CSV table of C-alpha atoms in Angstrom, one decimal:
chain,number,residue,atom,x,y,z
A,1,UNK,CA,52.4,24.3,-93.2
A,2,UNK,CA,54.1,24.2,-89.8
A,3,UNK,CA,52.8,26.6,-87.2
A,4,UNK,CA,56.0,28.4,-86.9
A,5,UNK,CA,59.4,28.8,-88.7
A,6,UNK,CA,62.7,30.1,-87.6
A,7,UNK,CA,65.2,32.4,-89.4
A,8,UNK,CA,69.0,32.2,-88.6
A,9,UNK,CA,71.3,35.2,-88.9
A,10,UNK,CA,74.9,34.0,-89.1
A,11,UNK,CA,77.1,36.0,-86.7
A,12,UNK,CA,74.2,37.8,-85.2
A,13,UNK,CA,73.8,41.6,-85.0
A,14,UNK,CA,76.1,44.0,-83.2
A,15,UNK,CA,74.2,44.0,-80.0
A,16,UNK,CA,73.9,40.2,-79.9
A,17,UNK,CA,77.7,39.6,-80.5
A,18,UNK,CA,78.9,42.5,-78.3
A,19,UNK,CA,78.1,41.1,-74.9
A,20,UNK,CA,79.5,37.6,-75.8
A,21,UNK,CA,82.7,39.1,-77.0
A,22,UNK,CA,83.2,41.1,-73.8
A,23,UNK,CA,82.6,38.0,-71.8
A,24,UNK,CA,85.3,36.1,-73.8
A,25,UNK,CA,87.8,39.0,-73.4
A,26,UNK,CA,87.1,39.2,-69.7
A,27,UNK,CA,87.6,35.4,-69.3
A,28,UNK,CA,90.9,35.6,-71.1
A,29,UNK,CA,92.2,38.5,-68.9
A,30,UNK,CA,91.3,36.6,-65.8
A,31,UNK,CA,93.3,33.6,-66.9
A,32,UNK,CA,96.3,35.8,-67.8
A,33,UNK,CA,96.1,37.6,-64.4
A,34,UNK,CA,96.1,34.3,-62.5
A,35,UNK,CA,99.1,33.1,-64.6
A,36,UNK,CA,101.3,35.9,-63.2
A,37,UNK,CA,101.4,34.1,-59.9
A,38,UNK,CA,102.1,30.6,-61.4
A,39,UNK,CA,105.4,28.9,-62.4
A,40,UNK,CA,106.7,29.4,-65.9
A,41,UNK,CA,105.3,26.2,-67.3
A,42,UNK,CA,101.9,27.0,-65.8
A,43,UNK,CA,102.0,30.5,-67.3
A,44,UNK,CA,102.6,29.0,-70.8
A,45,UNK,CA,99.7,26.6,-70.3
A,46,UNK,CA,97.4,29.4,-69.2
A,47,UNK,CA,98.4,31.5,-72.2
A,48,UNK,CA,97.6,28.7,-74.6
A,49,UNK,CA,94.3,28.1,-73.0
A,50,UNK,CA,93.3,31.8,-73.2
A,51,UNK,CA,94.5,32.0,-76.9
A,52,UNK,CA,92.5,28.9,-77.8
A,53,UNK,CA,89.4,30.1,-76.2
A,54,UNK,CA,89.6,33.4,-78.1
A,55,UNK,CA,90.3,31.7,-81.4
A,56,UNK,CA,87.4,29.2,-81.0
A,57,UNK,CA,84.9,31.9,-80.0
A,58,UNK,CA,82.0,32.3,-82.4
A,59,UNK,CA,79.1,34.7,-81.6
A,60,UNK,CA,75.9,32.9,-81.0
A,61,UNK,CA,73.4,32.9,-83.9
A,62,UNK,CA,70.4,35.1,-83.4
A,63,UNK,CA,67.2,33.1,-83.8
A,64,UNK,CA,64.1,35.1,-84.9
A,65,UNK,CA,60.9,33.1,-84.5
A,66,UNK,CA,57.8,34.3,-86.2
A,67,UNK,CA,54.3,32.8,-86.5
A,68,UNK,CA,53.0,32.2,-90.0
A,69,UNK,CA,49.7,34.0,-90.6
A,70,UNK,CA,46.7,32.0,-89.6
A,71,UNK,CA,45.2,32.6,-93.0
A,72,UNK,CA,47.9,30.3,-94.6
A,73,UNK,CA,47.0,27.2,-92.6
A,74,UNK,CA,44.7,24.5,-93.9
A,75,UNK,CA,41.9,23.0,-91.8
A,76,UNK,CA,41.5,19.3,-91.5
A,77,UNK,CA,38.3,17.4,-91.0
A,78,UNK,CA,38.9,16.9,-87.2
A,79,UNK,CA,39.2,20.7,-86.7
A,80,UNK,CA,36.0,21.3,-88.8
A,81,UNK,CA,34.1,18.7,-86.9
A,82,UNK,CA,35.2,20.3,-83.6
A,83,UNK,CA,33.7,23.6,-84.7
A,84,UNK,CA,30.5,22.0,-85.9
A,85,UNK,CA,30.1,20.0,-82.6
A,86,UNK,CA,30.0,23.3,-80.7
A,87,UNK,CA,27.2,24.8,-82.8
A,88,UNK,CA,25.2,21.8,-84.1
A,89,UNK,CA,22.0,21.3,-82.2
A,90,UNK,CA,21.9,17.7,-81.2
A,91,UNK,CA,18.2,18.0,-80.2
A,92,UNK,CA,17.3,18.8,-83.8
A,93,UNK,CA,18.4,15.4,-85.2
A,94,UNK,CA,21.7,16.5,-86.7
A,95,UNK,CA,20.4,19.8,-88.1
A,96,UNK,CA,22.2,23.1,-87.7
A,97,UNK,CA,20.0,26.2,-87.3
A,98,UNK,CA,20.4,29.6,-88.8
A,99,UNK,CA,21.9,31.0,-85.6
A,100,UNK,CA,24.3,28.0,-85.4
A,101,UNK,CA,25.4,28.7,-89.0
A,102,UNK,CA,26.1,32.3,-88.1
A,103,UNK,CA,28.2,31.2,-85.2
A,104,UNK,CA,30.1,28.8,-87.5
A,105,UNK,CA,30.7,31.5,-90.0
A,106,UNK,CA,32.1,33.8,-87.3
A,107,UNK,CA,34.5,31.0,-86.0
A,108,UNK,CA,35.7,30.3,-89.5
A,109,UNK,CA,36.5,33.9,-90.4
A,110,UNK,CA,38.1,34.5,-87.1
A,111,UNK,CA,40.4,31.6,-87.7
A,112,UNK,CA,41.2,32.6,-91.2
A,113,UNK,CA,41.4,36.4,-91.1
A,114,UNK,CA,40.6,38.0,-87.7
A,115,UNK,CA,40.7,41.5,-89.2
A,116,UNK,CA,37.8,40.8,-91.6
A,117,UNK,CA,34.4,41.6,-90.3
A,118,UNK,CA,31.4,39.8,-91.9
A,119,UNK,CA,28.8,42.2,-93.0
A,120,UNK,CA,25.0,41.6,-93.2
A,121,UNK,CA,25.3,41.1,-97.0
A,122,UNK,CA,28.2,38.6,-96.5
A,123,UNK,CA,26.1,36.5,-94.1
A,124,UNK,CA,23.1,36.6,-96.4
A,125,UNK,CA,25.4,35.3,-99.2
A,126,UNK,CA,26.8,32.5,-97.1
A,127,UNK,CA,23.3,31.4,-96.0
A,128,UNK,CA,22.1,31.3,-99.6
A,129,UNK,CA,25.1,29.2,-100.4
A,130,UNK,CA,24.6,26.5,-97.8
A,131,UNK,CA,20.8,26.7,-97.4
A,132,UNK,CA,19.5,26.6,-100.9
A,133,UNK,CA,15.9,26.1,-99.9
A,134,UNK,CA,16.0,29.0,-97.3
A,135,UNK,CA,14.5,26.7,-94.7
A,136,UNK,CA,16.5,28.1,-91.8
A,137,UNK,CA,18.1,24.9,-91.0
A,138,UNK,CA,20.4,22.4,-92.8
A,139,UNK,CA,21.5,18.9,-92.1
A,140,UNK,CA,25.0,18.8,-90.7
A,141,UNK,CA,26.5,16.7,-93.5
A,142,UNK,CA,25.0,18.9,-96.2
A,143,UNK,CA,26.3,22.0,-94.4
A,144,UNK,CA,29.7,20.4,-94.1
A,145,UNK,CA,29.9,19.6,-97.8
A,146,UNK,CA,28.8,23.1,-98.7
A,147,UNK,CA,31.6,24.7,-96.6
A,148,UNK,CA,34.1,22.7,-98.6
A,149,UNK,CA,32.9,24.3,-101.8
A,150,UNK,CA,34.1,27.8,-100.8
A,151,UNK,CA,36.0,28.0,-97.5
A,152,UNK,CA,39.7,28.3,-98.6
A,153,UNK,CA,41.4,26.5,-95.6
A,154,UNK,CA,39.2,23.4,-96.3
A,155,UNK,CA,40.4,23.4,-99.9
A,156,UNK,CA,43.9,24.7,-100.6
A,157,UNK,CA,44.6,22.4,-103.6
A,158,UNK,CA,46.7,23.3,-106.6
A,159,UNK,CA,45.9,22.7,-110.3
A,160,UNK,CA,48.1,23.0,-113.4
A,161,UNK,CA,46.0,24.0,-116.4
A,162,UNK,CA,47.9,23.0,-119.6
A,163,UNK,CA,46.4,24.9,-122.5
A,164,UNK,CA,46.2,23.5,-126.0
A,165,UNK,CA,49.5,21.8,-126.4
A,166,UNK,CA,48.3,20.1,-129.6
A,167,UNK,CA,50.2,19.2,-132.8
A,168,UNK,CA,48.7,22.0,-134.9
A,169,UNK,CA,49.8,24.6,-132.5
A,170,UNK,CA,53.3,23.2,-132.1
A,171,UNK,CA,54.4,22.0,-135.6
A,172,UNK,CA,51.1,21.9,-137.6
A,173,UNK,CA,48.9,24.3,-139.5
A,174,UNK,CA,49.0,27.1,-136.9
A,175,UNK,CA,52.5,26.8,-135.2
A,176,UNK,CA,53.2,29.2,-132.4
A,177,UNK,CA,56.9,30.4,-132.3
A,178,UNK,CA,58.9,28.2,-129.9
A,179,UNK,CA,55.9,26.0,-129.2
A,180,UNK,CA,58.2,23.1,-128.5
A,181,UNK,CA,59.7,25.1,-125.5
A,182,UNK,CA,56.2,25.5,-124.1
A,183,UNK,CA,55.9,21.7,-124.2
A,184,UNK,CA,59.3,21.0,-122.6
A,185,UNK,CA,58.8,23.7,-120.0
A,186,UNK,CA,55.4,22.4,-119.0
A,187,UNK,CA,56.8,18.9,-118.7
A,188,UNK,CA,59.6,20.1,-116.4
A,189,UNK,CA,57.1,22.2,-114.3
A,190,UNK,CA,54.9,19.2,-113.5
A,191,UNK,CA,58.1,17.2,-112.7
A,192,UNK,CA,59.4,19.9,-110.4
A,193,UNK,CA,56.2,20.3,-108.3
A,194,UNK,CA,53.5,17.8,-107.5
A,195,UNK,CA,50.2,19.4,-108.4
A,196,UNK,CA,47.0,18.1,-106.8
A,197,UNK,CA,45.4,18.1,-110.3
A,198,UNK,CA,46.5,18.3,-113.9
A,199,UNK,CA,43.9,19.5,-116.4
A,200,UNK,CA,44.5,19.9,-120.2
A,201,UNK,CA,42.4,22.0,-122.5
A,202,UNK,CA,42.2,21.2,-126.2
A,203,UNK,CA,40.6,22.9,-129.2
A,204,UNK,CA,38.1,20.4,-130.7
A,205,UNK,CA,36.5,22.1,-133.6
A,206,UNK,CA,33.9,20.9,-136.1
A,207,UNK,CA,35.0,21.2,-139.7
A,208,UNK,CA,32.6,24.1,-140.4
A,209,UNK,CA,33.9,26.1,-137.4
A,210,UNK,CA,33.4,29.9,-137.7
A,211,UNK,CA,37.1,30.6,-137.0
A,212,UNK,CA,38.4,28.9,-140.1
A,213,UNK,CA,39.1,31.4,-142.9
A,214,UNK,CA,38.2,28.9,-145.6
A,215,UNK,CA,34.7,28.7,-144.3
A,216,UNK,CA,34.1,32.4,-145.3
A,217,UNK,CA,34.0,34.1,-148.6
A,218,UNK,CA,36.0,37.2,-149.4
A,219,UNK,CA,38.4,37.0,-146.5
A,220,UNK,CA,42.1,36.1,-146.2
A,221,UNK,CA,43.9,34.1,-143.6
A,222,UNK,CA,44.5,36.1,-140.4
A,223,UNK,CA,42.0,38.8,-141.4
A,224,UNK,CA,39.5,40.1,-138.8
A,225,UNK,CA,35.9,39.6,-139.5
A,226,UNK,CA,32.8,40.7,-137.5
A,227,UNK,CA,30.7,37.7,-136.6
A,228,UNK,CA,27.2,37.6,-135.1
A,229,UNK,CA,27.2,35.5,-131.9
A,230,UNK,CA,24.4,33.2,-130.7
A,231,UNK,CA,23.4,35.7,-128.1
A,232,UNK,CA,22.8,38.4,-130.8
A,233,UNK,CA,25.9,40.4,-130.1
A,234,UNK,CA,28.8,40.8,-132.4
A,235,UNK,CA,32.6,40.2,-132.0
A,236,UNK,CA,35.7,40.5,-134.0
A,237,UNK,CA,37.0,37.0,-135.0
A,238,UNK,CA,40.5,36.2,-136.3
A,239,UNK,CA,40.3,34.2,-139.5
A,240,UNK,CA,42.6,31.3,-138.5
A,241,UNK,CA,43.9,28.6,-140.7
A,242,UNK,CA,42.1,25.3,-140.3
A,243,UNK,CA,43.3,23.7,-137.1
A,244,UNK,CA,42.5,21.1,-134.4
A,245,UNK,CA,39.6,19.5,-136.4
A,246,UNK,CA,37.9,16.8,-134.3
A,247,UNK,CA,39.6,13.4,-134.8
A,248,UNK,CA,42.5,14.8,-136.9
A,249,UNK,CA,46.2,14.3,-136.2
A,250,UNK,CA,46.5,18.1,-135.7
A,251,UNK,CA,44.0,17.9,-132.8
A,252,UNK,CA,46.1,15.3,-130.9
A,253,UNK,CA,48.3,16.3,-128.1
A,254,UNK,CA,52.0,16.8,-129.0
A,255,UNK,CA,53.8,13.5,-128.7
A,256,UNK,CA,56.4,14.9,-126.3
A,257,UNK,CA,53.7,16.2,-123.9
A,258,UNK,CA,53.7,14.1,-120.7
A,259,UNK,CA,50.3,12.6,-120.0
A,260,UNK,CA,49.1,10.6,-117.0
A,261,UNK,CA,45.9,8.5,-116.6
A,262,UNK,CA,44.8,10.8,-113.8
A,263,UNK,CA,44.9,13.9,-116.1
A,264,UNK,CA,41.6,15.6,-117.0
A,265,UNK,CA,41.0,16.8,-120.5
A,266,UNK,CA,38.4,19.5,-121.2
A,267,UNK,CA,37.4,20.1,-124.8
A,268,UNK,CA,36.4,23.5,-126.1
A,269,UNK,CA,35.4,25.2,-129.3
A,270,UNK,CA,32.9,22.5,-130.2
A,271,UNK,CA,30.2,25.0,-131.3
A,272,UNK,CA,30.2,25.9,-135.0
A,273,UNK,CA,29.0,29.5,-134.5
A,274,UNK,CA,31.4,30.7,-131.7
A,275,UNK,CA,35.0,30.3,-130.8
A,276,UNK,CA,36.4,29.4,-127.4
A,277,UNK,CA,39.8,30.7,-126.4
A,278,UNK,CA,39.2,30.2,-122.6
A,279,UNK,CA,39.2,26.8,-121.0
A,280,UNK,CA,36.2,28.0,-118.9
A,281,UNK,CA,33.8,29.8,-121.3
A,282,UNK,CA,33.2,30.4,-125.0
A,283,UNK,CA,34.0,33.9,-126.4
A,284,UNK,CA,30.6,35.3,-125.8
A,285,UNK,CA,30.3,33.6,-122.4
A,286,UNK,CA,27.1,31.9,-123.5
A,287,UNK,CA,28.4,28.4,-122.9
A,288,UNK,CA,30.6,27.0,-120.2
A,289,UNK,CA,32.9,24.0,-120.1
A,290,UNK,CA,33.2,21.7,-117.1
A,291,UNK,CA,36.4,23.3,-115.9
A,292,UNK,CA,35.0,25.5,-113.1
A,293,UNK,CA,33.0,22.6,-111.7
A,294,UNK,CA,36.0,20.2,-111.8
A,295,UNK,CA,38.2,22.6,-109.9
A,296,UNK,CA,35.6,23.6,-107.3
A,297,UNK,CA,34.7,20.0,-106.5
A,298,UNK,CA,38.4,19.0,-106.3
A,299,UNK,CA,39.0,21.7,-103.7
A,300,UNK,CA,41.3,23.8,-105.8
A,301,UNK,CA,42.2,27.3,-104.8
A,302,UNK,CA,45.4,27.9,-106.8
A,303,UNK,CA,45.5,27.6,-110.5
A,304,UNK,CA,48.7,27.7,-112.6
A,305,UNK,CA,48.4,28.1,-116.4
A,306,UNK,CA,50.8,27.2,-119.1
A,307,UNK,CA,50.7,26.3,-122.8
A,308,UNK,CA,49.8,27.9,-126.1
A,309,UNK,CA,49.2,30.6,-126.9
A,310,UNK,CA,50.0,33.2,-124.2
A,311,UNK,CA,48.2,36.1,-126.0
A,312,UNK,CA,45.1,34.1,-126.7
A,313,UNK,CA,44.0,30.8,-125.0
A,314,UNK,CA,46.5,30.9,-122.1
A,315,UNK,CA,45.7,34.5,-121.2
A,316,UNK,CA,42.0,34.1,-121.5
A,317,UNK,CA,42.0,30.9,-119.4
A,318,UNK,CA,44.1,32.6,-116.7
A,319,UNK,CA,41.7,35.6,-116.6
A,320,UNK,CA,38.6,33.5,-116.4
A,321,UNK,CA,40.2,31.4,-113.6
A,322,UNK,CA,40.6,34.6,-111.6
A,323,UNK,CA,37.0,35.6,-112.5
A,324,UNK,CA,35.8,32.3,-111.1
A,325,UNK,CA,37.4,33.0,-107.8
A,326,UNK,CA,40.7,31.1,-108.0
A,327,UNK,CA,44.2,32.4,-107.3
A,328,UNK,CA,45.4,32.6,-110.9
A,329,UNK,CA,49.1,32.4,-111.9
A,330,UNK,CA,50.3,32.6,-115.5
A,331,UNK,CA,53.6,30.7,-115.7
A,332,UNK,CA,55.3,32.9,-118.3
A,333,UNK,CA,58.3,30.7,-119.2
A,334,UNK,CA,56.1,27.7,-119.8
A,335,UNK,CA,54.0,29.6,-122.4
A,336,UNK,CA,54.6,31.1,-125.8
A,337,UNK,CA,52.7,33.8,-127.8
A,338,UNK,CA,51.6,34.2,-131.4
A,339,UNK,CA,52.3,37.9,-131.5
A,340,UNK,CA,55.2,40.0,-130.2
A,341,UNK,CA,54.6,40.7,-126.5
A,342,UNK,CA,55.1,43.9,-124.5
A,343,UNK,CA,58.0,44.3,-122.1
A,344,UNK,CA,57.7,42.0,-119.0
A,345,UNK,CA,56.9,44.6,-116.4
A,346,UNK,CA,54.2,46.2,-118.6
A,347,UNK,CA,52.7,42.7,-119.4
A,348,UNK,CA,52.6,41.7,-115.8
A,349,UNK,CA,50.8,45.0,-114.9
A,350,UNK,CA,48.2,44.3,-117.6
A,351,UNK,CA,47.5,40.9,-116.2
A,352,UNK,CA,47.5,42.1,-112.6
A,353,UNK,CA,44.7,44.5,-113.5
A,354,UNK,CA,42.6,41.4,-114.5
A,355,UNK,CA,43.4,39.5,-111.3
A,356,UNK,CA,46.2,37.3,-112.7
A,357,UNK,CA,49.8,37.2,-111.3
A,358,UNK,CA,52.5,36.5,-113.9
A,359,UNK,CA,55.3,34.3,-112.5
A,360,UNK,CA,58.2,32.1,-113.7
A,361,UNK,CA,58.3,28.4,-113.0
A,362,UNK,CA,61.0,28.8,-110.3
A,363,UNK,CA,58.4,30.6,-108.2
A,364,UNK,CA,56.0,27.7,-108.1
A,365,UNK,CA,54.4,27.1,-105.7
A,366,UNK,CA,53.3,30.5,-104.6
A,367,UNK,CA,52.4,31.1,-100.9
A,368,UNK,CA,48.7,30.6,-100.1
A,369,UNK,CA,46.8,33.8,-99.6
A,370,UNK,CA,43.7,33.1,-97.5
A,371,UNK,CA,41.9,36.3,-96.7
A,372,UNK,CA,38.3,37.2,-95.8
A,373,UNK,CA,37.9,39.3,-98.8
A,374,UNK,CA,39.0,36.5,-101.2
A,375,UNK,CA,36.9,34.0,-99.3
A,376,UNK,CA,33.8,36.1,-99.8
A,377,UNK,CA,34.6,36.6,-103.5
A,378,UNK,CA,34.8,32.8,-103.9
A,379,UNK,CA,31.6,32.3,-101.9
A,380,UNK,CA,29.7,34.8,-104.2
A,381,UNK,CA,31.0,33.1,-107.3
A,382,UNK,CA,30.1,29.6,-106.1
A,383,UNK,CA,26.7,30.8,-104.8
A,384,UNK,CA,25.9,32.2,-108.3
A,385,UNK,CA,27.2,29.1,-110.0
A,386,UNK,CA,25.1,26.8,-107.8
A,387,UNK,CA,22.0,28.8,-108.6
A,388,UNK,CA,22.7,28.7,-112.3
A,389,UNK,CA,23.4,24.9,-112.2
A,390,UNK,CA,20.2,24.4,-110.2
A,391,UNK,CA,18.2,26.4,-112.8
A,392,UNK,CA,19.7,24.4,-115.7
A,393,UNK,CA,19.0,21.1,-113.9
A,394,UNK,CA,15.3,22.2,-113.3
A,395,UNK,CA,14.9,23.2,-117.0
A,396,UNK,CA,16.4,19.9,-118.1
A,397,UNK,CA,14.1,18.0,-115.8
A,398,UNK,CA,11.1,19.9,-117.1
A,399,UNK,CA,12.1,19.2,-120.7
A,400,UNK,CA,12.4,15.5,-120.0
A,401,UNK,CA,9.0,15.6,-118.2
A,402,UNK,CA,7.5,17.0,-121.4
A,403,UNK,CA,8.7,14.0,-123.4
A,404,UNK,CA,12.3,15.2,-124.1
A,405,UNK,CA,14.9,12.5,-124.2
A,406,UNK,CA,17.5,12.6,-121.4
A,407,UNK,CA,20.8,13.9,-122.7
A,408,UNK,CA,23.6,11.5,-123.1
A,409,UNK,CA,27.2,11.9,-121.8
A,410,UNK,CA,26.2,15.0,-119.8
A,411,UNK,CA,25.5,17.1,-122.9
A,412,UNK,CA,23.0,19.9,-122.9
A,413,UNK,CA,22.6,20.4,-119.2
A,414,UNK,CA,23.5,17.2,-117.5
A,415,UNK,CA,25.9,17.7,-114.5
A,416,UNK,CA,28.5,15.1,-115.4
A,417,UNK,CA,29.7,15.3,-119.0
A,418,UNK,CA,32.4,12.8,-118.5
A,419,UNK,CA,33.7,9.7,-120.2
A,420,UNK,CA,36.9,7.9,-120.8
A,421,UNK,CA,38.7,8.3,-124.1
A,422,UNK,CA,42.0,7.0,-125.4
A,423,UNK,CA,44.1,10.2,-125.9
A,424,UNK,CA,47.6,9.7,-127.3
A,425,UNK,CA,47.6,6.2,-125.9
A,426,UNK,CA,46.4,7.3,-122.5
A,427,UNK,CA,43.0,6.7,-121.0
A,428,UNK,CA,42.3,10.2,-119.7
A,429,UNK,CA,39.2,11.5,-118.0
A,430,UNK,CA,37.6,13.6,-120.7
A,431,UNK,CA,35.0,16.4,-120.2
A,432,UNK,CA,33.3,18.2,-123.1
A,433,UNK,CA,31.4,21.4,-123.2
A,434,UNK,CA,27.8,21.2,-124.3
A,435,UNK,CA,26.8,21.8,-127.9
A,436,UNK,CA,23.5,23.6,-127.1
A,437,UNK,CA,23.8,25.6,-123.9
A,438,UNK,CA,27.3,24.5,-123.1
A,439,UNK,CA,26.7,24.0,-119.4
A,440,UNK,CA,27.4,20.7,-117.7
């Protein structure tokens, strides 16, 4: 983003044009006055000059220059290194002390949002985020990497999350009305704007999945049934027709959906006993996909969500994106719903109450909104996520130390969970949610 922009007002305002018009009239009168003392041919020439000057006069355009808010500007590595150079103690072998970290935090927030004042609790959160061992000092490079996990101006990337554009949801066993339009709209959206990342979610259910009506006795298709979840709580589950079974044609992406080799695919709904509408968590939030980790590590701050279906998987994904600290935008004209939806204004208000902004594709990209409050929200989310990930990794290490076999493909606690898979003819990066604890 350039440091400043200009706005042009054609014709200017009344004050701006008034003085110039008076000047033009005065100049014309002077020429006519002089012509009275000249020969006839000279008088005609003077008259023509005065008339031409008056006809060619155009008021000067008013130029209003305004500075863009500092909170919308990205920070490059050179600027970050300049800040660290001022506060890193060279005598400590490349370490930055707690006092130095505090001074860096102050500089970063002054640059991003001068009106925001860091509280004691804010600083404690930031220290816990960058200094996991609470040692009071951190190596500069580790500190630098930690800043890039949460400080918005060091991130500023955009991601399009394309939700469940699979055959069964478009033309198969569970077709969403106008599902083809969600596919074509999403294709057009990614063509109109170059996102930094494209991630697809897909339902990838086992054949005995709890959401399939024919796996239950005494229920009809689309009935609601109370199910006991793995965490001991209960939820109301829609009895859906069988859909998106692992390895089936219905689980494949729609053939008209545009796929690139750089696209990321996140599978969900792998656990028999719980459904997963969101691309981030299962429905009881007892298991997490790789989506949050992917976006954080890629430096994403803005998430745009499209696909099927708006009132289930798209909406849940957009809400969880906001919960995870991202700016979340639901692209309404690139999604379709299963059920009739409320009027647009009412619907937008409902989503706004959950931290999601509903927009149309013509509004993409939305302006960046870097504020101190949002930065601290992201920092708290990332700090909690890092603690949880560390705990999971420690438990997995302990299990392996007791003779447990190391998980494969990142399942059951490993931090990667990634392999290449041929999807609709494309070798896409594929990430799966774990089948036991779902965290990877």
